[in-house]
XYZ file of C-alpha atoms in Angstrom:
562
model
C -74.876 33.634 -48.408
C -71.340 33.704 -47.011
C -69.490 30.533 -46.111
C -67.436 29.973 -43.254
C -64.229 28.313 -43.957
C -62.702 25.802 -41.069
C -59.280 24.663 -42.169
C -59.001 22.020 -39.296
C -62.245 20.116 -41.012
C -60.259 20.188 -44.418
C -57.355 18.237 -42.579
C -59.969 16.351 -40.296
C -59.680 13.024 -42.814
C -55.699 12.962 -43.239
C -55.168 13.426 -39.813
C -57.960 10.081 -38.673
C -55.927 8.367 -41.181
C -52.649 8.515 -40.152
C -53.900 7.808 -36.040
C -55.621 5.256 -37.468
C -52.230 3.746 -38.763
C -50.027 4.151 -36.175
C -53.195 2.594 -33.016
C -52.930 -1.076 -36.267
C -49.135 -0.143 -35.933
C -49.146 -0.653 -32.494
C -51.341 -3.340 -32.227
C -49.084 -5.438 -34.507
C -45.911 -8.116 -32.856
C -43.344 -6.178 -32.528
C -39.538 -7.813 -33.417
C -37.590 -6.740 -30.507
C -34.065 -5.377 -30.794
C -31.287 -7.196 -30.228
C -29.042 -6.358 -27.036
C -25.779 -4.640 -27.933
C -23.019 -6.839 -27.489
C -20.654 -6.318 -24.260
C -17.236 -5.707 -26.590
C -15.345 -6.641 -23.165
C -17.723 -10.140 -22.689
C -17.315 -10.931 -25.867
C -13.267 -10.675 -25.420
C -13.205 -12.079 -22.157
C -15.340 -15.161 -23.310
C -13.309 -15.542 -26.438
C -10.402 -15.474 -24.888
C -11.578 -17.991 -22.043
C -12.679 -20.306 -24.615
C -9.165 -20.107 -26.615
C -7.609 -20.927 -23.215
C -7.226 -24.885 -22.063
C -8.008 -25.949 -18.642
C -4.713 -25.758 -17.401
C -4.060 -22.749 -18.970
C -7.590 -21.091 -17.390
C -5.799 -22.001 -14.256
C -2.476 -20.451 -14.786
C -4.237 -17.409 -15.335
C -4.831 -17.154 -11.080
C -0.853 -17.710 -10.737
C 1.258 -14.540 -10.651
C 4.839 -15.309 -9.915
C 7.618 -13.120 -8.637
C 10.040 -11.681 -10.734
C 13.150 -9.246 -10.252
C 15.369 -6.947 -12.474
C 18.232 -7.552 -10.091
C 18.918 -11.129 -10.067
C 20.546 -11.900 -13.823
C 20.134 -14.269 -16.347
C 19.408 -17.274 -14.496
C 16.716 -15.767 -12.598
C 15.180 -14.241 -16.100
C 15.195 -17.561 -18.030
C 13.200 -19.019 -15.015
C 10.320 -16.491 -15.645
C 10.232 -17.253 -18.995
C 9.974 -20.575 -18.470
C 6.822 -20.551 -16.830
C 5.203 -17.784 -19.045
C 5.947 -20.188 -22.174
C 4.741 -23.657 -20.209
C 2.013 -22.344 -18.270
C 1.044 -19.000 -19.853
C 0.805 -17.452 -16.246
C -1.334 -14.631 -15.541
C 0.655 -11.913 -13.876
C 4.357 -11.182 -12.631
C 4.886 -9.535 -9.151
C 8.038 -6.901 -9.404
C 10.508 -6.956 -6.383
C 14.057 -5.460 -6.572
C 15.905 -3.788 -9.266
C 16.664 -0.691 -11.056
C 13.429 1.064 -13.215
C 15.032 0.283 -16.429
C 16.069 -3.271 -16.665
C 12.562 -3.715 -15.009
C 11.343 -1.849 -18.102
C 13.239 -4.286 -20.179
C 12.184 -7.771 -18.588
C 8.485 -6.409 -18.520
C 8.849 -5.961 -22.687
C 10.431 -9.333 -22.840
C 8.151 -10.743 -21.333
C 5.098 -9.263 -22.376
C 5.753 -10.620 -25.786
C 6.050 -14.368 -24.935
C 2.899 -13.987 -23.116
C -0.069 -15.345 -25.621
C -2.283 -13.229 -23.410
C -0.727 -10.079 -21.938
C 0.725 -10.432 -18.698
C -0.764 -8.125 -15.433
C 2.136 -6.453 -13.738
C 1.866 -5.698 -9.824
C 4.452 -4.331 -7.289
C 4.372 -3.574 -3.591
C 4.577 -0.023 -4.002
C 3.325 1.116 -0.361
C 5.214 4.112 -0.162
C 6.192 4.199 -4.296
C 8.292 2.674 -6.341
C 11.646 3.707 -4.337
C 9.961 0.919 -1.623
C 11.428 -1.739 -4.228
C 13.438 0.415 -6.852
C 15.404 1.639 -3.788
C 17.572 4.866 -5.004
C 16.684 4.870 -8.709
C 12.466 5.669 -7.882
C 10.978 8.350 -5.032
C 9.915 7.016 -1.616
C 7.183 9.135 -0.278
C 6.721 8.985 3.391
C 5.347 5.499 5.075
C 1.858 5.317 5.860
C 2.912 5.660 9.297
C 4.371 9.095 9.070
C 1.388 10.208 6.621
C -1.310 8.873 9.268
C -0.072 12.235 11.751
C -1.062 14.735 8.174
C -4.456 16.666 9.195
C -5.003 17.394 5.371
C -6.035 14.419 3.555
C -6.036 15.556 -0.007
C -2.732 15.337 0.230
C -2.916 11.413 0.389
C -5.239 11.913 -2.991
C -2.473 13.547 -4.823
C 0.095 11.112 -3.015
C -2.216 8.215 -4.584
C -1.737 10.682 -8.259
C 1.949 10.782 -8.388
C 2.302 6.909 -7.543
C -0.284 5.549 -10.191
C 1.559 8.060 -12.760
C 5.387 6.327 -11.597
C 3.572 2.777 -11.646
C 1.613 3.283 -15.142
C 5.022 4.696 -16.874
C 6.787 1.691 -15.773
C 4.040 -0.557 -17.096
C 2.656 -1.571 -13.734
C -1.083 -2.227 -13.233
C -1.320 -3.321 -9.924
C -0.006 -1.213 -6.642
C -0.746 -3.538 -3.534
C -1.235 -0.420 -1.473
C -3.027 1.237 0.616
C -2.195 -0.928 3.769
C -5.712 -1.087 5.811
C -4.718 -2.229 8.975
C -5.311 -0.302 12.247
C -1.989 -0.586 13.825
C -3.026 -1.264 17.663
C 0.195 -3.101 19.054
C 2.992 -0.879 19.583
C 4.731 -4.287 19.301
C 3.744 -5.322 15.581
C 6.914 -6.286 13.891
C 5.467 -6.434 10.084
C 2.784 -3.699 10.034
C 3.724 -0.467 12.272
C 5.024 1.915 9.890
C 3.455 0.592 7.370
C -0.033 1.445 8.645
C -1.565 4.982 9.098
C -2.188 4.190 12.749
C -3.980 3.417 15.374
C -7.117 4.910 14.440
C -9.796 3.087 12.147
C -11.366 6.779 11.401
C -7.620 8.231 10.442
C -6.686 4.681 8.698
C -9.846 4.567 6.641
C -10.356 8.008 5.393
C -6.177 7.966 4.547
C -6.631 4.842 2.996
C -9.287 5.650 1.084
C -7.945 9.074 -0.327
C -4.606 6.583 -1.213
C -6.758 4.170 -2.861
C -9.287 6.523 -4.959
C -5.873 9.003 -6.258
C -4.400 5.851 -7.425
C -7.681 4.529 -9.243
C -8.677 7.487 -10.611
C -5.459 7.608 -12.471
C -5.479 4.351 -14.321
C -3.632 2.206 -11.371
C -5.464 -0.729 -9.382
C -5.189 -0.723 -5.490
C -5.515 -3.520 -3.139
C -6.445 -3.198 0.430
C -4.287 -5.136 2.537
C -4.125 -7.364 4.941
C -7.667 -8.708 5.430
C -9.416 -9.535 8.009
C -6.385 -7.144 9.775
C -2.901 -7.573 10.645
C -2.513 -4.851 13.205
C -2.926 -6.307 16.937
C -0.540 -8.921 16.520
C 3.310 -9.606 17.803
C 4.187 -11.981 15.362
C 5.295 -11.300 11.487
C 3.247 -13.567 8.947
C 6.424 -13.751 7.080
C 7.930 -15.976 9.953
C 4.493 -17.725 11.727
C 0.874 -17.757 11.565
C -0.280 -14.546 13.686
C -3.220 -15.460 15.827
C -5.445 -12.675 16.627
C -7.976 -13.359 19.539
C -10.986 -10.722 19.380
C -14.637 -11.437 19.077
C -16.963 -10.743 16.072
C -17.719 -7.764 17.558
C -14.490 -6.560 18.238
C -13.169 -7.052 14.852
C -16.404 -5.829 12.954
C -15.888 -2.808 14.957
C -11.927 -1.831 14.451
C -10.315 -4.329 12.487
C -13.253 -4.830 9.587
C -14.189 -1.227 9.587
C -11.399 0.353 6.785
C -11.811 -2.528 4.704
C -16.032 -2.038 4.591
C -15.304 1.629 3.993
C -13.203 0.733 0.609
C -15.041 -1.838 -0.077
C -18.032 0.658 -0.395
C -16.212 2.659 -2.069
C -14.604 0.031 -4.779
C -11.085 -0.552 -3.960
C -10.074 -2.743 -6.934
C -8.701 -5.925 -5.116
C -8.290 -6.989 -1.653
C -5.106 -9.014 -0.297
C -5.807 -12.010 2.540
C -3.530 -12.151 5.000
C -2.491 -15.405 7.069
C -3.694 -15.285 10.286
C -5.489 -17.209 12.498
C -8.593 -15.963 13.890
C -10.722 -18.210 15.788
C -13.731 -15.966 15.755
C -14.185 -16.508 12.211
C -12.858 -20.362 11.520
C -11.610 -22.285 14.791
C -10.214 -24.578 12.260
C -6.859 -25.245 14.333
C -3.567 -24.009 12.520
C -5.711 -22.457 9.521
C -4.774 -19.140 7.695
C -7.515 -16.997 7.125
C -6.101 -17.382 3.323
C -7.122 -20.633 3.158
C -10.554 -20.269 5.119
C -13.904 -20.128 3.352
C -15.627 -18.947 6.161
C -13.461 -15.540 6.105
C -12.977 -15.482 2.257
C -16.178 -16.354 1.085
C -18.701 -16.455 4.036
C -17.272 -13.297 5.437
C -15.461 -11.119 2.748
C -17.586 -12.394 -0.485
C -21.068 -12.374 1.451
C -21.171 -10.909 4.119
C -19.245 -7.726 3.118
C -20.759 -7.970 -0.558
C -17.353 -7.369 -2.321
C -17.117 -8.836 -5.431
C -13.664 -7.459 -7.197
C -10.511 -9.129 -7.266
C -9.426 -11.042 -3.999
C -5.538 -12.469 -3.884
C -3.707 -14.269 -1.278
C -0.569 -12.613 0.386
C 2.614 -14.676 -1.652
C 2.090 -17.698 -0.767
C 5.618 -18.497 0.139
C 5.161 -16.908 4.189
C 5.890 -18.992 7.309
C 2.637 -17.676 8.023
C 0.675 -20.376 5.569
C 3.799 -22.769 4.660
C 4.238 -24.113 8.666
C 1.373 -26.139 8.608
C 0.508 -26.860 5.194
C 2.694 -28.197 2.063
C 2.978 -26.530 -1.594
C 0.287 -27.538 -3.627
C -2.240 -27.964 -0.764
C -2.031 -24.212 -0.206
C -2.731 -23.538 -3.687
C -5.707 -25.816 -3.935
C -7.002 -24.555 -0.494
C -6.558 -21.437 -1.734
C -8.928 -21.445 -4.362
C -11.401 -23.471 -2.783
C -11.394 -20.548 0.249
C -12.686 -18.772 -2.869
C -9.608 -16.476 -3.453
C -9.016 -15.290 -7.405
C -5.366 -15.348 -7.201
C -2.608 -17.189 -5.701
C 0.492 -14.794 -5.748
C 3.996 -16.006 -5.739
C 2.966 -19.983 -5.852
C 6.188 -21.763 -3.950
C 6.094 -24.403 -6.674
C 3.540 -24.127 -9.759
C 4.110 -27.984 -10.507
C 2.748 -28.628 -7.449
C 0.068 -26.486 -7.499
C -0.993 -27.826 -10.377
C -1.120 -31.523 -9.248
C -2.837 -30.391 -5.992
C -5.789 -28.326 -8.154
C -6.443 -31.592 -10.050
C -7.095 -34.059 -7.561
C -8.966 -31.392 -5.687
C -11.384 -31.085 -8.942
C -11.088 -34.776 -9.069
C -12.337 -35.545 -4.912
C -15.303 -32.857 -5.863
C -13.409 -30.157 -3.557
C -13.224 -27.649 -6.003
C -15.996 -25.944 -7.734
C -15.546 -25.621 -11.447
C -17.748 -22.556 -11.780
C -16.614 -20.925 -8.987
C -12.887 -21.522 -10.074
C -13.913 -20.284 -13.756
C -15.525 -17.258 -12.798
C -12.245 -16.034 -10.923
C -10.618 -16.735 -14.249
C -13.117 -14.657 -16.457
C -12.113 -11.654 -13.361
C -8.931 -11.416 -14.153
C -9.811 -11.407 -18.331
C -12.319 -8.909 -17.349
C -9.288 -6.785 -15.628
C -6.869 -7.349 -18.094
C -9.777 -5.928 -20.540
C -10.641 -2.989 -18.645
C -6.915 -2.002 -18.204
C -6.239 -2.475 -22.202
C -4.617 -5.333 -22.142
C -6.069 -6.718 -25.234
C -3.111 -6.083 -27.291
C 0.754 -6.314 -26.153
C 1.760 -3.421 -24.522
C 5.377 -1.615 -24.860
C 6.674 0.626 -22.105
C 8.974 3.279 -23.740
C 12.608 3.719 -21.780
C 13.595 6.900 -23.055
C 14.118 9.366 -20.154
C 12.488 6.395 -17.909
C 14.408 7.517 -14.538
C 14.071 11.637 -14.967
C 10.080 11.075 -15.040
C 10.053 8.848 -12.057
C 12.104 11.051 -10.206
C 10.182 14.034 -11.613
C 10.741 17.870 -9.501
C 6.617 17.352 -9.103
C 6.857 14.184 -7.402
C 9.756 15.213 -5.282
C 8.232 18.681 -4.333
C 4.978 16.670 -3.251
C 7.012 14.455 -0.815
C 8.675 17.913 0.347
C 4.539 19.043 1.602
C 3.675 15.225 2.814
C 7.317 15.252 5.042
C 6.151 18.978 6.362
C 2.381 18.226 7.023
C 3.631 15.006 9.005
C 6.351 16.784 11.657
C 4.791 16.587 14.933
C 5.320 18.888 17.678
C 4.664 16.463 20.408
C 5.870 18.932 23.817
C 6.794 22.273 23.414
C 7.238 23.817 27.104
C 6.613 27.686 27.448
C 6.733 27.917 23.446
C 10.444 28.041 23.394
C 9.768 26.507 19.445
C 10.289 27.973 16.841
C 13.630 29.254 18.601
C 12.859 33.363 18.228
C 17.019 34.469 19.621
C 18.918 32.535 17.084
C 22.025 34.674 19.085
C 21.512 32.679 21.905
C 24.490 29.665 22.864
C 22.619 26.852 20.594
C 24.539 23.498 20.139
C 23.026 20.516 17.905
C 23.984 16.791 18.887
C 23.318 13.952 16.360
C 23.146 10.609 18.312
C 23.845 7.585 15.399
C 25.412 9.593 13.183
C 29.034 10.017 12.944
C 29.279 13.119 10.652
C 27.083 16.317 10.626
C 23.875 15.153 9.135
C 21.922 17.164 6.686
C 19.650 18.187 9.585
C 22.984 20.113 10.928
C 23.320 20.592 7.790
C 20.396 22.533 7.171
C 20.733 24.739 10.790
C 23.903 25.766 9.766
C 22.334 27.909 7.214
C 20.267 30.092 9.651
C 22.790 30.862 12.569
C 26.076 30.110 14.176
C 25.067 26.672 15.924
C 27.877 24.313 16.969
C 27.638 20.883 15.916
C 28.471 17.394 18.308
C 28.094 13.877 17.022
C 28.187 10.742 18.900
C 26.831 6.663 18.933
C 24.035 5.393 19.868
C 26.373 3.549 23.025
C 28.489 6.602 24.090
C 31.164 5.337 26.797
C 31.210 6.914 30.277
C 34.322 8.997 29.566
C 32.449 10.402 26.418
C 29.321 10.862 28.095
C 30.912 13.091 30.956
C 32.868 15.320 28.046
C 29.647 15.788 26.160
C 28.050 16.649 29.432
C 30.591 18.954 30.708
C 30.591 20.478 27.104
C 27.185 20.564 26.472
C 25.666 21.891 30.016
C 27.170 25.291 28.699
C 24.826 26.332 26.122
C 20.835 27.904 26.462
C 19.170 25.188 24.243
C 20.529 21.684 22.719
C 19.126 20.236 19.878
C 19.548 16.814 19.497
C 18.605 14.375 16.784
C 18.098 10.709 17.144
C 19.718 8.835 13.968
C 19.552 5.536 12.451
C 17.006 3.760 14.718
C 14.969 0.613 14.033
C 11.710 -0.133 13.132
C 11.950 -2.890 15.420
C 9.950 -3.284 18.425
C 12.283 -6.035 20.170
C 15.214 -3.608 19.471
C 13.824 -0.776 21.264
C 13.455 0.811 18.306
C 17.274 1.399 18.493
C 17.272 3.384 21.582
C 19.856 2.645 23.790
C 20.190 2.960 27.474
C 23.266 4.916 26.998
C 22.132 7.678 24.803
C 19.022 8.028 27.398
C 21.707 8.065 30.388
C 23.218 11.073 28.427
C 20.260 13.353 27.899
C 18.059 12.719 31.071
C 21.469 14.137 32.775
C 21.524 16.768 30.378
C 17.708 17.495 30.714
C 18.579 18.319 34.140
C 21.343 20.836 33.194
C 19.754 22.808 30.493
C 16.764 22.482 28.077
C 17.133 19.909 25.507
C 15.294 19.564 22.194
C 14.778 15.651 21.747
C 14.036 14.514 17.396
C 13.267 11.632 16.555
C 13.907 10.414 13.107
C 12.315 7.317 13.695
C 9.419 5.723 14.790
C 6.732 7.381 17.262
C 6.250 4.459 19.477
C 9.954 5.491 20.260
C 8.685 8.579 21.689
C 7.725 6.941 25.139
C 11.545 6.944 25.701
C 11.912 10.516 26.492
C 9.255 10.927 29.464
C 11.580 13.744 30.238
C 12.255 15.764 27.716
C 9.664 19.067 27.478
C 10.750 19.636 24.339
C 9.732 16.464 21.870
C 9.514 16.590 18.052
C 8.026 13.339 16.378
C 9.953 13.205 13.079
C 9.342 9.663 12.005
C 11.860 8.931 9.168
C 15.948 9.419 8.806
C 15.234 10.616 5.279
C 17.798 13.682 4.520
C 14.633 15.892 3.503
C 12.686 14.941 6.380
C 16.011 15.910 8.483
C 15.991 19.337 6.342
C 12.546 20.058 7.206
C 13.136 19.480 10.709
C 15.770 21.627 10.945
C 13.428 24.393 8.931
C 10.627 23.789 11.549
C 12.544 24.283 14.237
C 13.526 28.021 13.372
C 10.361 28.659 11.750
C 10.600 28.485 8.456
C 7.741 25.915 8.293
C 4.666 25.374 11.018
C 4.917 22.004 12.814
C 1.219 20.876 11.884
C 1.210 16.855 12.472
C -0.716 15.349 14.934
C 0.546 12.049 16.343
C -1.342 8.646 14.535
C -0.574 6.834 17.569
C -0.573 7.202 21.430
């Protein structure tokens, strides 16, 4: 008889005893695993525990500081880091490498590393004037159609402010810029459009934050319908609910949805959300907490604006503000008028049950938890050699070369006469504010014969009638507008004189009108068929100009306001 073999059967006991072990394994209490420990909690709490309760609340004051102002100044920031053990330092004027040295300095007397901000709207040439790049103002970059370009813009500026040591860029400005007569905001915001202002504003904000840097949306709930600057009075802006969830609100909700790392409060008064008489939104719960914590959901890193404006100091003493401040539910009080006092205020508001102790320690393990995030666990050094050549790198200054030519707006441009095709024709250029050729001249003299005219802003009668008679003899006149002002109640610096001059000479041949200033200026020259918004009196932005208007680059902008 033959026997059949089954191999599984020989197995058959082995395998019932091992399922048989692992169904009594399962059936047994397990030990659970222990969490792994958050390495940044565990820093932040240790460090918030190291901390006394004074010195918990030092870590919401950031103070100003400048590399310009010598030694007096210097010894008066040290000061505070060594009593109070301050949180952060705000950078204003200077040069990049005495701002390098202070920020060493004082890193090391700082028992917990110090966060550095600037405003850096347009880079660090906005503060380090001449010795850092200035890209373009929001204003001019709100007329680019392309807006990658605002991602790498957002690039270049976290790479200047993490060289110098800075954390902190309070940039991108959010505001929709709806009063041509805003005195503060205007070229500082991207326009009058919440779509254009939000998408800009978010490219700014998301180049800078992918790169290391922390932006801050600015100024919440919005600053741009108003006449008055916050630095001088409190703004009061009159909408409804409706009307501000629907322009004012709606950049901020699209960065806060897309985590912008802080948000700055502005002081303004708006009814609609606290009709608490003479109030700054800084200082109101309703709009800090009900309305920006809540109802909007953010929950990074909210600051006052400094703390020092009209805009908060006319009704309300140092020390108050601070303590109102915080109990609005704001993180950080920048540029305190007088810490001493803030201090003082804070404790009797703890002590009259006005302050929260949780709420006031939980902004204080935020900025721990920032300081973590960014490194700041250890002392940092910022390295000075060749400081200047890398902020002022050709990359950064070829990238404000394509922002300045994606901006130039072709606002009028009768029968196509631009780009000028007949370079032989009789073309004259006349720069009005400028009292030698300007690089825009400049430039045009390298592409045909051209003859060049300067004059004032307020050009006499007798001058006016030369010019005239001079002028009324060539095919085309270029003419660029010089040296104006960003300020509304100045007419922008357009004067009635330089308009007498080219409405006559509108009349006598065709006239090319540039402005190198702002495009709310442009309602000044109803008559001229030929209208180039230019924004800025920058040399390249004159260069470019002059470039555009041959052909050599495309006029692509598109105005930001109307």
């Amino acid at each position: 008889m033959t026997m059949t073999r089954f191999p599984f059967l020989r197995r058959l006991p082995v395998l019932t005893v091992l399922a048989a072990g692992l169904w009594l394994a399962f059936q047994q209490p397990q030990t659970p695993r222990p969490e792994p420990e958050d390495p940044a909690q565990l820093w932040v709490d240790s460090v918030f525990q190291s901390l006394s309760f004074d010195e918990r609340l030092a870590q919401l004051m950031w103070v100003r500081a400048h590399s310009n102002l010598g030694e007096k100044h210097e010894a008066a920031v040290e000061r505070l880091i060594r009593k109070y053990q301050i949180g952060g330092l705000v950078f204003f004027q200077g040069t990049p490498e005495k701002q390098a040295e202070l920020t060493n300095r004082y890193q090391r007397l700082a028992r917990i590393p110090l966060l550095i901000s600037m405003d850096a709207e347009w880079g660090l040439g906005m503060r380090l004037k001449e010795s850092a790049v200035s890209f373009p103002r929001q204003l001019m970059l709100g007329a680019i159609r392309d807006n990658r370009l605002l991602y790498e813009m957002g690039r270049e500026v976290a790479r200047h402010c993490r060289r110098l040591g800075v954390h902190i860029n309070f940039a991108p400005v959010a505001d929709v810029n709806n009063n041509p007569r805003n005195p503060v905001i205007h070229t500082r915001s991207f326009g009058e459009d919440r779509y254009n202002v939000a998408a800009k504003a978010y490219m700014y904000m998301k180049g800078m934050q992918d790169h290391g840097v922390v932006a801050c949306a600015k100024h919440f709930p919005g600053h741009g319908d108003t006449d008055i600057d916050s630095h001088l009075d409190l703004p009061l802006i009159p909408h409804d609910t409706t009307r501000l969830d629907s322009i004012e609100l709606f950049p901020f909700r699209v960065l806060i949805d897309n985590g912008v790392g802080s948000i700055m409060v502005a002081h303004l008064s708006v009814p609609a959300l606290d009709p608490t008489p003479n109030l700054p939104t800084t200082l109101s719960r309703p709009t800090v907490t009900d309305l920006l914590r809540r109802r909007l959901g953010y929950q990074g890193l909210i600051m006052t604006d400094a703390l020092g404006m009209k805009g908060v100091t006319k009704y309300h003493q140092p020390g108050e503000v601070e303590a109102l401040a915080l109990q609005a539910g704001n993180d950080v009080l920048l540029l305190p008028e007088s810490i001493e006092a803030a201090f003082q205020a804070i404790h009797r508001f703890f002590a009259e049950g006005k302050l929260d102790t949780a709420q006031v320690f939980h902004s204080v393990k935020k900025v721990l938890r920032l300081k973590y995030d960014l490194g700041l666990t250890t002392t940092p050094e910022i390295d000075t050699t060749h400081l200047r050549a890398e902020l002022n790198h050709p990359r950064a200054l070829a990238l404000k070369r394509r922002l300045i030519a994606a901006s130039l707006t072709l606002v009028r441009n009768r029968d196509d006469l631009l780009p000028l095709r007949r370079l032989s024709d009789r073309i004259a250029a006349l720069d009005i504010g400028s009292a030698q050729p300007s690089p825009f001249q400049q430039r045009l003299a390298h592409y045909a014969d051209f003859d060049f005219y300067q004059t004032g802003h307020r050009p006499d009668a007798q001058t006016r009638a030369r010019l005239l008679e001079n002028l009324s003899r060539y095919e085309v006149v270029l003419v660029g507008l010089h040296n104006l002002s960003t300020r509304p109640g100045n007419d922008f610096g357009i004067r009635s004189e330089s308009l007498e001059l080219l409405r006559e000479l509108a009349q006598r041949t065709r006239v090319v009108v540039m402005v190198f200033g702002s495009p709310y200026a442009l309602r000044f020259f109803d008559f001229a068929d030929w209208l180039l918004a230019a924004y800025d009196d920058d040399p390249m932005t004159q260069d470019l100009a002059a470039q555009g208007l041959v052909g050599a680059i495309a006029f692509d902008g598109r105005l930001p306001v109307t």
